[in-house]
Amino acid sequence: PLMSFGLTTDGFIEVNVTSLAVMDPKLADYGMVIECSETLTASQYMEDHINICHAETLGYYKKNPKIINLAFNLDQDDPRVTSESMTSYGVEDWQFSALETHDYLKTANSSGDIAMKFNKLNNGGYSLHFQFKVYKVDEGQYTLYFYRCPHLERQSGSDPSYTLTAQIVAMNGRSYLSVGEKPLILIYTLLGLVYLGM
């Protein structure tokens, strides 16, 4: 995974893909998965099926995670990001547009649906920069995955190689601590007071 962070109300994640270079976008599908789990760790589903290329049903999992599959459509003249539905696999209907999203490249459409476009770089690569906030209904452990799904029909010996450079910032309000790490503030404060009192 690219990152894992527990978000509470008013928490946010900012994703800045500064460079995504793909040798041949027709050889593979690329994208990013945003998963929200009720537990403090990534869900068992994504642990078992980290390759989203061959998604399976969630029917037999006790706590189904919420999953958003952001597909990178790079093999077209106007490369952009689309939100692919995962409801057919038993995932709760959770649309990216339900989150408060800020597209730093100013490409979201007026309806609020995701329509983010990639910025084409001079070296032939792409960049993408967005942020999303969560509210109480979407609190949980957020895990981000980047995936590459090679096409079965690609020519023998052809490698859908890529390079990815990204910066991801996650915060709860003004705190960089994940929800599971927040008690550390009190613990360290008490230990500090005990140490000073000795």
Tab-separated table of C-alpha atoms in Angstrom:
chain	number	residue	atom	x	y	z
A	1	PRO	CA	0.000	0.000	0.000
A	2	LEU	CA	0.997	3.617	-0.561
A	3	MET	CA	-0.148	4.585	2.933
A	4	SER	CA	-2.498	3.673	5.778
A	5	PHE	CA	-3.958	6.242	8.165
A	6	GLY	CA	-6.872	6.401	10.596
A	7	LEU	CA	-9.098	9.386	9.841
A	8	THR	CA	-11.643	11.008	12.134
A	9	THR	CA	-14.086	13.832	11.477
A	10	ASP	CA	-12.392	16.727	9.655
A	11	GLY	CA	-9.486	14.491	8.693
A	12	PHE	CA	-8.158	14.632	5.161
A	13	ILE	CA	-5.749	12.991	2.760
A	14	GLU	CA	-3.899	14.935	0.083
A	15	VAL	CA	-2.507	12.967	-2.843
A	16	ASN	CA	0.060	14.618	-5.095
A	17	VAL	CA	1.238	12.387	-7.938
A	18	THR	CA	4.125	14.495	-9.180
A	19	SER	CA	5.085	12.050	-11.920
A	20	LEU	CA	3.554	8.927	-13.424
A	21	ALA	CA	5.498	7.684	-16.431
A	22	VAL	CA	4.075	4.720	-18.339
A	23	MET	CA	5.973	2.965	-21.105
A	24	ASP	CA	2.827	1.999	-23.020
A	25	PRO	CA	-0.622	2.657	-21.438
A	26	LYS	CA	-2.216	0.115	-23.799
A	27	LEU	CA	-0.310	-2.760	-22.151
A	28	ALA	CA	-1.909	-2.433	-18.708
A	29	ASP	CA	-4.600	-0.756	-16.629
A	30	TYR	CA	-3.475	1.594	-13.868
A	31	GLY	CA	-5.312	3.106	-10.955
A	32	MET	CA	-5.603	3.747	-7.249
A	33	VAL	CA	-7.810	2.100	-4.645
A	34	ILE	CA	-9.067	3.999	-1.605
A	35	GLU	CA	-10.255	1.636	1.102
A	36	CYS	CA	-12.023	2.555	4.337
A	37	SER	CA	-12.159	-0.120	7.042
A	38	GLU	CA	-13.930	-0.002	10.410
A	39	THR	CA	-10.919	-1.609	12.053
A	40	LEU	CA	-7.541	0.017	12.747
A	41	THR	CA	-5.875	-2.032	10.028
A	42	ALA	CA	-6.439	-2.706	6.351
A	43	SER	CA	-9.353	-5.043	5.765
A	44	GLN	CA	-8.838	-8.750	5.262
A	45	TYR	CA	-10.292	-8.394	1.773
A	46	MET	CA	-7.514	-6.160	0.503
A	47	GLU	CA	-4.907	-8.214	2.338
A	48	ASP	CA	-6.125	-11.307	0.484
A	49	HIS	CA	-6.813	-9.598	-2.832
A	50	ILE	CA	-4.264	-6.813	-3.033
A	51	ASN	CA	-4.300	-7.297	-6.812
A	52	ILE	CA	-7.511	-5.463	-7.678
A	53	CYS	CA	-7.150	-6.772	-11.237
A	54	HIS	CA	-8.951	-9.956	-10.202
A	55	ALA	CA	-11.545	-8.678	-7.756
A	56	GLU	CA	-13.660	-11.235	-5.896
A	57	THR	CA	-16.896	-11.007	-3.980
A	58	LEU	CA	-16.934	-9.694	-0.424
A	59	GLY	CA	-19.920	-11.794	0.592
A	60	TYR	CA	-18.140	-13.972	3.157
A	61	TYR	CA	-16.290	-11.201	5.005
A	62	LYS	CA	-17.663	-10.198	8.398
A	63	LYS	CA	-16.882	-6.495	8.064
A	64	ASN	CA	-17.021	-5.421	4.458
A	65	PRO	CA	-14.807	-2.420	3.751
A	66	LYS	CA	-15.840	0.541	1.648
A	67	ILE	CA	-13.740	0.676	-1.511
A	68	ILE	CA	-13.362	3.282	-4.230
A	69	ASN	CA	-11.550	2.216	-7.378
A	70	LEU	CA	-10.068	5.207	-9.204
A	71	ALA	CA	-9.161	4.053	-12.710
A	72	PHE	CA	-6.469	5.973	-14.560
A	73	ASN	CA	-7.574	6.188	-18.190
A	74	LEU	CA	-4.241	6.900	-19.817
A	75	ASP	CA	-4.748	5.281	-23.215
A	76	GLN	CA	-6.868	8.112	-24.602
A	77	ASP	CA	-6.300	11.602	-25.954
A	78	ASP	CA	-7.739	13.215	-22.826
A	79	PRO	CA	-6.386	11.123	-19.912
A	80	ARG	CA	-8.481	11.396	-16.763
A	81	VAL	CA	-9.598	9.608	-13.598
A	82	THR	CA	-12.904	7.759	-13.362
A	83	SER	CA	-14.512	6.108	-10.345
A	84	GLU	CA	-15.275	2.463	-11.126
A	85	SER	CA	-18.150	0.887	-9.191
A	86	MET	CA	-17.311	-2.077	-6.930
A	87	THR	CA	-20.892	-2.830	-5.875
A	88	SER	CA	-21.020	-5.982	-8.005
A	89	TYR	CA	-18.445	-7.472	-5.613
A	90	GLY	CA	-20.565	-6.812	-2.534
A	91	VAL	CA	-18.910	-3.515	-1.649
A	92	GLU	CA	-21.073	-0.806	-0.143
A	93	ASP	CA	-22.106	1.810	-2.698
A	94	TRP	CA	-19.559	4.502	-1.874
A	95	GLN	CA	-18.962	7.100	-4.550
A	96	PHE	CA	-15.915	9.318	-4.662
A	97	SER	CA	-18.237	12.279	-5.168
A	98	ALA	CA	-19.641	11.619	-1.658
A	99	LEU	CA	-16.353	12.841	-0.209
A	100	GLU	CA	-15.499	16.517	-0.059
A	101	THR	CA	-12.927	16.624	-2.826
A	102	HIS	CA	-10.634	19.441	-3.868
A	103	ASP	CA	-8.930	19.089	-7.229
A	104	TYR	CA	-5.826	21.257	-7.233
A	105	LEU	CA	-5.709	21.148	-11.030
A	106	LYS	CA	-9.256	22.591	-11.173
A	107	THR	CA	-10.686	19.931	-13.452
A	108	ALA	CA	-13.705	18.683	-11.447
A	109	ASN	CA	-16.998	19.303	-13.182
A	110	SER	CA	-19.872	21.366	-11.802
A	111	SER	CA	-22.016	18.374	-10.831
A	112	GLY	CA	-19.507	17.277	-8.198
A	113	ASP	CA	-18.822	13.958	-9.878
A	114	ILE	CA	-15.201	13.007	-10.271
A	115	ALA	CA	-13.831	14.164	-13.595
A	116	MET	CA	-10.240	14.892	-12.744
A	117	LYS	CA	-7.833	15.120	-15.621
A	118	PHE	CA	-4.139	14.403	-15.593
A	119	ASN	CA	-1.692	17.189	-16.251
A	120	LYS	CA	0.595	16.197	-19.130
A	121	LEU	CA	4.256	16.760	-18.288
A	122	ASN	CA	6.978	17.768	-20.736
A	123	ASN	CA	8.707	14.399	-20.314
A	124	GLY	CA	5.588	12.555	-21.470
A	125	GLY	CA	4.474	11.612	-17.968
A	126	TYR	CA	1.421	12.699	-15.993
A	127	SER	CA	0.702	14.479	-12.728
A	128	LEU	CA	-2.379	14.482	-10.503
A	129	HIS	CA	-3.091	16.439	-7.331
A	130	PHE	CA	-6.233	16.169	-5.201
A	131	GLN	CA	-7.419	16.173	-1.605
A	132	PHE	CA	-10.448	14.621	0.050
A	133	LYS	CA	-11.968	15.193	3.486
A	134	VAL	CA	-14.095	12.820	5.528
A	135	TYR	CA	-16.995	13.288	7.906
A	136	LYS	CA	-18.248	11.143	10.773
A	137	VAL	CA	-20.071	8.682	8.518
A	138	ASP	CA	-16.803	7.954	6.686
A	139	GLU	CA	-14.454	7.693	9.675
A	140	GLY	CA	-12.119	4.696	9.678
A	141	GLN	CA	-8.748	3.332	8.631
A	142	TYR	CA	-7.918	4.582	5.148
A	143	THR	CA	-5.492	2.619	3.000
A	144	LEU	CA	-4.369	3.696	-0.462
A	145	TYR	CA	-3.109	1.232	-3.051
A	146	PHE	CA	-1.635	1.814	-6.483
A	147	TYR	CA	-2.200	-0.977	-8.960
A	148	ARG	CA	-1.075	-2.074	-12.400
A	149	CYS	CA	-3.049	-4.735	-14.251
A	150	PRO	CA	-1.169	-6.099	-17.304
A	151	HIS	CA	-3.395	-7.031	-20.223
A	152	LEU	CA	-3.430	-10.734	-21.025
A	153	GLU	CA	-3.327	-10.012	-24.747
A	154	ARG	CA	-0.073	-8.066	-24.605
A	155	GLN	CA	2.754	-9.344	-26.765
A	156	SER	CA	5.127	-11.882	-25.293
A	157	GLY	CA	8.138	-10.211	-23.717
A	158	SER	CA	6.512	-6.779	-23.548
A	159	ASP	CA	6.732	-5.280	-20.074
A	160	PRO	CA	4.163	-2.657	-19.005
A	161	SER	CA	6.768	-0.819	-16.959
A	162	TYR	CA	6.124	2.434	-15.132
A	163	THR	CA	7.602	4.839	-12.595
A	164	LEU	CA	5.528	6.582	-9.946
A	165	THR	CA	6.527	9.497	-7.739
A	166	ALA	CA	3.938	10.697	-5.235
A	167	GLN	CA	3.646	12.644	-2.019
A	168	ILE	CA	0.768	11.819	0.318
A	169	VAL	CA	-0.156	13.870	3.381
A	170	ALA	CA	-2.750	12.688	5.921
A	171	MET	CA	-3.921	14.716	8.897
A	172	ASN	CA	-6.671	14.751	11.507
A	173	GLY	CA	-7.423	18.447	11.888
A	174	ARG	CA	-4.024	19.928	12.679
A	175	SER	CA	-2.554	16.648	13.882
A	176	TYR	CA	-0.365	14.326	11.849
A	177	LEU	CA	-1.237	11.443	14.179
A	178	SER	CA	-3.450	8.613	13.003
A	179	VAL	CA	-6.535	7.955	15.126
A	180	GLY	CA	-4.842	4.967	16.768
A	181	GLU	CA	-1.842	7.103	17.729
A	182	LYS	CA	-3.727	9.958	19.405
A	183	PRO	CA	-3.497	8.419	22.925
A	184	LEU	CA	0.287	8.732	22.593
A	185	ILE	CA	-0.004	12.480	23.250
A	186	LEU	CA	-1.439	11.891	26.731
A	187	ILE	CA	0.940	9.015	27.465
A	188	TYR	CA	4.037	10.992	26.496
A	189	THR	CA	2.810	14.033	28.435
A	190	LEU	CA	2.298	11.972	31.587
A	191	LEU	CA	5.664	10.268	31.212
A	192	GLY	CA	7.288	13.666	30.741
A	193	LEU	CA	5.684	15.000	33.913
A	194	VAL	CA	6.746	11.898	35.835
A	195	TYR	CA	10.312	12.327	34.572
A	196	LEU	CA	10.425	16.018	35.535
A	197	GLY	CA	9.024	15.210	38.957
A	198	MET	CA	11.763	12.699	39.740
